[in-house]
Short mmCIF file of C-alpha atoms and ligand atoms in Angstrom, two decimals:
data_model
loop_
_atom_site.label_atom_id
_atom_site.label_comp_id
_atom_site.label_asym_id
_atom_site.label_seq_id
_atom_site.Cartn_x
_atom_site.Cartn_y
_atom_site.Cartn_z
CA MET B 5 9.58 16.88 3.54
CA ARG B 6 8.71 20.02 5.43
CA SER B 7 12.08 21.65 4.65
CA LEU B 8 11.77 20.55 1.00
CA ALA B 9 8.30 22.12 0.69
CA LEU B 10 9.64 25.25 2.44
CA THR B 11 12.48 25.40 -0.03
CA GLY B 12 10.05 25.01 -2.94
CA ALA B 13 7.79 27.69 -1.54
CA LEU B 14 10.70 30.01 -1.04
CA THR B 15 11.94 29.28 -4.55
CA GLY B 16 8.50 29.96 -5.91
CA ALA B 17 8.22 33.17 -3.92
CA LEU B 18 11.63 34.32 -5.14
CA LEU B 19 10.70 33.46 -8.74
CA LEU B 20 7.38 35.20 -8.34
CA ALA B 21 9.17 38.28 -7.08
CA GLY B 22 11.52 38.05 -10.07
CA CYS B 23 8.66 37.63 -12.47
CA ALA B 24 6.73 40.51 -10.93
CA ALA B 25 9.73 42.66 -11.76
CA THR B 26 9.82 41.39 -15.35
CA GLY B 27 6.01 41.08 -15.86
CA THR B 28 6.01 37.39 -16.96
CA GLU B 29 3.86 34.57 -15.49
CA PRO B 30 5.71 32.10 -13.20
CA VAL B 31 3.87 29.02 -14.46
CA ALA B 32 6.85 26.81 -15.28
CA ALA B 33 8.63 27.74 -12.06
CA PHE B 34 5.69 26.68 -9.90
CA ALA B 35 5.24 23.33 -11.73
CA ALA B 36 8.19 21.97 -9.76
CA VAL B 37 6.64 22.83 -6.36
CA PRO B 38 4.86 19.83 -4.77
CA PRO B 39 1.10 20.33 -5.20
CA ALA B 40 -0.84 21.32 -2.11
CA PRO B 41 -3.64 18.99 -1.02
CA THR B 42 -6.75 19.71 -3.01
CA ASN B 43 -10.49 19.34 -2.61
CA ALA B 44 -10.69 17.65 -5.96
CA VAL B 45 -13.03 14.68 -6.53
CA PRO B 46 -12.44 12.05 -9.34
CA PRO B 47 -15.04 12.24 -12.13
CA GLN B 48 -16.65 8.86 -11.45
CA PHE B 49 -17.47 10.00 -7.86
CA GLN B 50 -18.64 13.39 -9.10
CA TYR B 51 -21.07 11.70 -11.49
CA LEU B 52 -22.51 9.15 -9.09
CA TYR B 53 -22.74 11.15 -5.89
CA GLY B 54 -22.74 14.81 -6.94
CA SER B 55 -24.23 15.32 -10.36
CA GLY B 56 -27.78 16.12 -11.30
CA GLU B 57 -27.29 13.76 -14.25
CA GLY B 58 -26.47 10.79 -12.02
CA GLY B 59 -29.43 11.56 -9.78
CA ALA B 60 -31.73 11.85 -12.78
CA VAL B 61 -30.66 8.44 -14.08
CA ALA B 62 -31.46 6.81 -10.72
CA LEU B 63 -34.84 8.54 -10.57
CA GLY B 64 -35.68 7.37 -14.02
CA VAL B 65 -34.84 3.81 -13.16
CA PHE B 66 -37.02 3.87 -10.04
CA HIS B 67 -39.89 5.50 -11.91
CA SER B 68 -39.74 2.76 -14.53
CA LEU B 69 -39.62 0.14 -11.78
CA ILE B 70 -42.78 1.49 -10.05
CA ALA B 71 -44.66 1.63 -13.37
CA TYR B 72 -43.56 -1.93 -14.30
CA VAL B 73 -44.41 -3.50 -10.91
CA THR B 74 -47.76 -1.67 -10.77
CA GLU B 75 -48.68 -3.22 -14.10
CA GLN B 76 -47.41 -6.66 -13.08
CA ALA B 77 -49.13 -6.68 -9.72
CA ALA B 78 -52.48 -6.02 -11.43
CA LYS B 79 -52.17 -9.10 -13.65
CA ARG B 80 -50.11 -11.48 -11.48
CA PRO B 81 -47.36 -12.94 -13.55
CA THR B 82 -46.88 -16.73 -13.83
CA ASP B 83 -43.09 -16.51 -13.94
CA SER B 84 -40.68 -14.89 -11.50
CA VAL B 85 -37.77 -12.83 -12.94
CA VAL B 86 -35.31 -15.07 -11.09
CA LEU B 87 -33.72 -17.65 -13.41
CA ALA B 88 -34.68 -21.27 -12.75
CA ALA B 89 -31.97 -23.25 -10.97
CA ASP B 90 -30.86 -25.14 -14.06
CA SER B 91 -31.34 -22.36 -16.54
CA ALA B 92 -28.72 -20.87 -18.89
CA MET B 93 -28.71 -17.18 -19.76
CA ARG B 94 -29.53 -17.88 -23.40
CA GLY B 95 -32.95 -19.47 -23.88
CA ALA B 96 -33.63 -18.91 -20.18
CA SER B 97 -36.31 -20.49 -18.04
CA TRP B 98 -37.71 -18.83 -14.90
CA ALA B 99 -38.69 -19.80 -11.40
CA PRO B 100 -42.52 -20.30 -11.18
CA CYS B 101 -44.70 -17.81 -9.29
CA GLY B 102 -47.51 -20.11 -8.24
CA ASP B 103 -49.64 -18.29 -5.69
CA LYS B 104 -46.71 -16.90 -3.74
CA PRO B 105 -46.84 -13.27 -2.53
CA LEU B 106 -45.23 -10.64 -4.76
CA ALA B 107 -41.78 -9.24 -4.00
CA VAL B 108 -39.11 -7.00 -5.49
CA VAL B 109 -35.48 -7.96 -4.72
CA PHE B 110 -33.06 -5.07 -4.23
CA ASP B 111 -29.28 -5.03 -3.91
CA VAL B 112 -28.36 -2.47 -1.22
CA ASP B 113 -25.02 -0.71 -1.77
CA GLU B 114 -25.06 1.88 -4.56
CA THR B 115 -28.52 0.55 -5.50
CA LEU B 116 -30.70 1.80 -2.62
CA ILE B 117 -27.98 3.33 -0.43
CA GLN B 118 -25.19 5.74 -1.24
CA ASN B 119 -22.22 4.97 1.04
CA LEU B 120 -21.20 8.58 1.24
CA GLY B 121 -19.00 8.39 4.32
CA PHE B 122 -16.96 5.50 3.02
CA GLU B 123 -16.74 6.69 -0.56
CA ALA B 124 -15.66 10.21 0.44
CA ARG B 125 -12.55 8.53 1.80
CA ALA B 126 -12.11 6.42 -1.32
CA ALA B 127 -12.40 9.56 -3.44
CA THR B 128 -9.26 10.90 -1.76
CA GLY B 129 -7.32 7.81 -3.10
CA GLU B 130 -7.59 5.73 0.10
CA ALA B 131 -7.14 2.11 -0.94
CA TYR B 132 -9.95 -0.31 -0.32
CA ASP B 133 -9.49 -2.32 2.87
CA GLN B 134 -11.83 -5.19 3.80
CA ALA B 135 -11.47 -4.72 7.56
CA ARG B 136 -12.34 -0.98 7.20
CA TRP B 137 -15.33 -1.90 5.09
CA SER B 138 -16.49 -4.32 7.78
CA ARG B 139 -16.24 -1.50 10.36
CA TRP B 140 -18.27 0.68 7.97
CA GLU B 141 -20.95 -1.94 7.81
CA GLN B 142 -21.12 -1.90 11.61
CA SER B 143 -21.01 1.83 12.22
CA GLY B 144 -21.66 3.78 9.00
CA ASP B 145 -25.43 4.25 9.31
CA LYS B 146 -25.15 7.99 10.10
CA ALA B 147 -23.15 8.67 6.93
CA VAL B 148 -25.39 7.05 4.29
CA ALA B 149 -28.19 8.47 2.15
CA ALA B 150 -30.80 6.85 -0.01
CA MET B 151 -30.25 6.85 -3.75
CA PRO B 152 -32.42 9.47 -5.45
CA GLY B 153 -35.88 7.90 -5.95
CA ALA B 154 -35.22 4.90 -3.71
CA VAL B 155 -37.41 5.91 -0.76
CA HIS B 156 -40.21 6.77 -3.11
CA ALA B 157 -39.88 3.40 -4.77
CA VAL B 158 -39.92 1.20 -1.72
CA ASP B 159 -42.83 3.23 -0.29
CA ASP B 160 -44.89 2.82 -3.40
CA LEU B 161 -44.13 -0.90 -3.69
CA ARG B 162 -45.19 -1.51 -0.09
CA LYS B 163 -48.41 0.41 -0.73
CA LEU B 164 -49.04 -2.00 -3.64
CA GLY B 165 -48.73 -4.90 -1.22
CA VAL B 166 -45.35 -5.94 -2.70
CA THR B 167 -42.73 -7.09 -0.22
CA VAL B 168 -39.36 -5.31 -0.39
CA VAL B 169 -36.53 -7.82 -0.10
CA PHE B 170 -32.86 -6.86 0.30
CA ASN B 171 -30.16 -9.25 -1.11
CA SER B 172 -26.76 -7.76 -0.24
CA ASN B 173 -23.16 -8.87 -0.11
CA ARG B 174 -22.70 -7.12 3.17
CA SER B 175 -21.70 -9.67 5.81
CA SER B 176 -24.30 -11.66 7.79
CA ALA B 177 -22.04 -11.07 10.82
CA ASN B 178 -22.82 -7.34 10.51
CA ALA B 179 -26.59 -7.73 9.91
CA ALA B 180 -27.52 -5.35 12.76
CA GLY B 181 -25.45 -2.54 11.18
CA THR B 182 -27.01 -3.09 7.74
CA VAL B 183 -30.52 -3.16 9.25
CA ALA B 184 -29.62 0.24 10.90
CA ALA B 185 -28.23 1.68 7.65
CA ILE B 186 -31.39 0.68 5.69
CA LYS B 187 -33.55 2.26 8.35
CA ALA B 188 -31.38 5.37 8.60
CA ALA B 189 -31.58 5.90 4.81
CA GLY B 190 -35.39 5.96 5.13
CA LEU B 191 -35.93 2.56 3.47
CA GLY B 192 -37.84 1.02 6.34
CA GLU B 193 -37.48 -2.24 8.26
CA ALA B 194 -35.39 -5.19 7.17
CA ARG B 195 -35.46 -8.55 8.93
CA HIS B 196 -32.52 -10.85 8.52
CA GLY B 197 -33.62 -14.18 7.05
CA GLU B 198 -37.04 -12.83 6.09
CA THR B 199 -36.59 -9.70 4.04
CA LEU B 200 -32.78 -9.32 4.34
CA PHE B 201 -30.31 -11.83 2.86
CA LEU B 202 -26.59 -11.42 3.30
CA LYS B 203 -23.21 -12.91 2.38
CA GLY B 204 -22.54 -15.70 4.83
CA ASP B 205 -26.16 -16.86 4.94
CA ASP B 206 -24.98 -19.78 2.83
CA SER B 207 -21.64 -21.24 1.71
CA LEU B 208 -21.64 -19.52 -1.64
CA GLY B 209 -19.76 -16.35 -0.62
CA SER B 210 -20.48 -13.34 -2.85
CA ALA B 211 -22.50 -15.44 -5.27
CA LYS B 212 -26.19 -14.50 -4.87
CA ASP B 213 -27.96 -17.26 -6.81
CA GLY B 214 -28.38 -19.44 -3.72
CA ARG B 215 -30.07 -16.61 -1.82
CA ARG B 216 -32.11 -15.69 -4.92
CA ALA B 217 -33.36 -19.34 -5.09
CA ILE B 218 -34.53 -19.17 -1.47
CA ILE B 219 -36.29 -15.82 -2.08
CA ALA B 220 -37.94 -17.20 -5.26
CA SER B 221 -39.13 -20.25 -3.31
CA ARG B 222 -41.01 -17.93 -0.95
CA PHE B 223 -42.05 -15.07 -3.30
CA CYS B 224 -43.10 -14.36 -6.84
CA VAL B 225 -40.27 -11.99 -7.64
CA VAL B 226 -41.65 -9.46 -10.12
CA ALA B 227 -38.53 -7.32 -10.36
CA MET B 228 -34.88 -7.22 -9.30
CA VAL B 229 -32.83 -4.06 -8.92
CA GLY B 230 -29.07 -3.74 -8.75
CA ASP B 231 -25.90 -1.94 -9.81
CA GLN B 232 -23.89 -5.05 -10.82
CA LEU B 233 -24.75 -7.93 -13.22
CA GLY B 234 -24.23 -10.27 -10.25
CA ASP B 235 -27.35 -8.70 -8.69
CA PHE B 236 -29.33 -10.58 -11.38
CA SER B 237 -27.47 -13.84 -12.05
CA ASP B 238 -24.19 -15.41 -11.15
CA LEU B 239 -23.91 -16.72 -14.72
CA PHE B 240 -22.40 -13.43 -15.73
CA ALA B 241 -19.44 -13.98 -13.42
CA ALA B 242 -18.37 -17.07 -15.31
CA VAL B 243 -17.68 -15.00 -18.43
CA LYS B 244 -14.44 -13.08 -17.99
CA PRO B 245 -13.63 -11.48 -21.42
CA VAL B 246 -15.17 -8.01 -21.38
CA ALA B 247 -16.75 -8.14 -24.86
CA GLU B 248 -18.25 -11.63 -24.24
CA ARG B 249 -19.67 -10.53 -20.92
CA ARG B 250 -21.26 -7.46 -22.51
CA ASP B 251 -22.65 -9.65 -25.31
CA LEU B 252 -24.21 -11.97 -22.77
CA ALA B 253 -25.84 -8.97 -21.08
CA ILE B 254 -27.26 -7.43 -24.25
CA HIS B 255 -27.80 -10.40 -26.62
CA SER B 256 -29.24 -13.14 -24.40
CA SER B 257 -32.46 -13.64 -22.46
CA ALA B 258 -31.17 -10.90 -20.18
CA ALA B 259 -31.64 -8.43 -22.99
CA GLY B 260 -35.43 -8.73 -22.80
CA LYS B 261 -35.43 -8.15 -19.06
CA TRP B 262 -33.66 -4.80 -18.82
CA GLY B 263 -36.30 -2.30 -17.86
CA LYS B 264 -38.89 -5.13 -17.87
CA GLY B 265 -38.16 -6.98 -14.67
CA TRP B 266 -34.45 -6.37 -14.30
CA PHE B 267 -33.58 -2.77 -13.42
CA ILE B 268 -29.95 -1.58 -13.17
CA VAL B 269 -28.54 1.64 -11.94
CA PRO B 270 -25.07 2.76 -13.15
CA ASN B 271 -22.10 2.51 -10.86
CA PRO B 272 -18.96 4.09 -12.33
CA VAL B 273 -17.15 4.05 -9.00
CA TYR B 274 -16.49 0.40 -8.33
CA GLY B 275 -17.46 -3.15 -9.35
CA SER B 276 -17.43 -5.67 -12.08
CA ALA B 277 -18.23 -3.23 -14.85
CA LEU B 278 -14.89 -1.49 -14.56
CA ALA B 279 -12.63 -3.77 -16.64
CA GLY B 280 -11.09 -3.82 -20.09
CA ASP B 281 -8.25 -2.20 -21.96
CA GLN B 282 -8.34 -0.41 -25.35
CA ASP B 283 -8.45 -3.73 -27.25
CA ALA B 284 -11.28 -5.08 -25.11
CA VAL B 285 -13.41 -1.94 -25.08
CA PHE B 286 -12.99 -0.47 -28.58
CA PRO B 287 -13.43 -2.76 -31.68
CA ALA B 288 -10.36 -2.93 -33.91
CA ASP B 289 -12.46 -2.02 -36.98
CA LYS B 290 -13.94 1.07 -35.26
CA ARG B 291 -10.76 3.03 -34.76
CA TRP B 292 -10.35 6.42 -36.29
CA ALA B 293 -7.18 8.17 -37.50
CA ASP B 294 -7.48 11.96 -37.39
CA PRO B 295 -6.77 13.18 -40.99
CA ALA B 296 -4.87 16.06 -39.53
CA GLU B 297 -2.48 13.65 -37.88
CA GLU B 298 -1.98 11.60 -41.03
CA LYS B 299 -0.82 14.67 -42.95
CA LYS B 300 2.15 15.11 -40.57
MG1 MG D 429 -24.39 -2.81 -5.15
#
């Protein structure tokens, strides 16, 4: 490879010398030279981790959360925002609050925490590897940051007397590393089994409904916050077609919860939102033919 690159560089240099003599640009000649490593970042990573726009969206969500929970805490709701165990998504029923203490349930990754150290590697094209992710859970606490607005949100909720509960699909085997990452991000203390619930706490794997039911049996959950539909209900996971899943999210009982008990932050980098081809994403009756192309 090295000799090939050297050959390419020499060829380019020779062509450049030739072009300098003729005064033309050597664009085509250099296109054949293997590209040098770049510092480029794919757009979805730019948006989530680097842009003012992405940060502003997160802040707006957390501001709305604080306002909503402040209002709810003052009047004590009768219903939790966790679906009742036997409920469907359409015509939903909700877990009762009773006189349980108030709580807000947060997902962790890309909801409260930006996994900057891990995602910087993914942004270079490194394929996801479960064993590497597990090592990240154990040792990544120095390379995370809170999502914009997250520290403000959990601080305000705690001042209101609302318990902050974390429900994450990080592994229960790595609980100590996740407790350290939450603390390092400035999000305070998390206690496994009390205010931190993890994959492996039960036999349901990545499904969170079992953990949500336990949390709702102990708390009146006034809000949930996540970056995936699975952070709100496992019922979404049963619906595979992209258009049907979107319909369930925006034309069911869930529709009334967005921004009013269910708060979602966008994640364009990974997760269940990133599915669908042209036929699934764009309706057939909403295609457009450019008149300029039709004239050809
Ligand atoms: Mg997440």
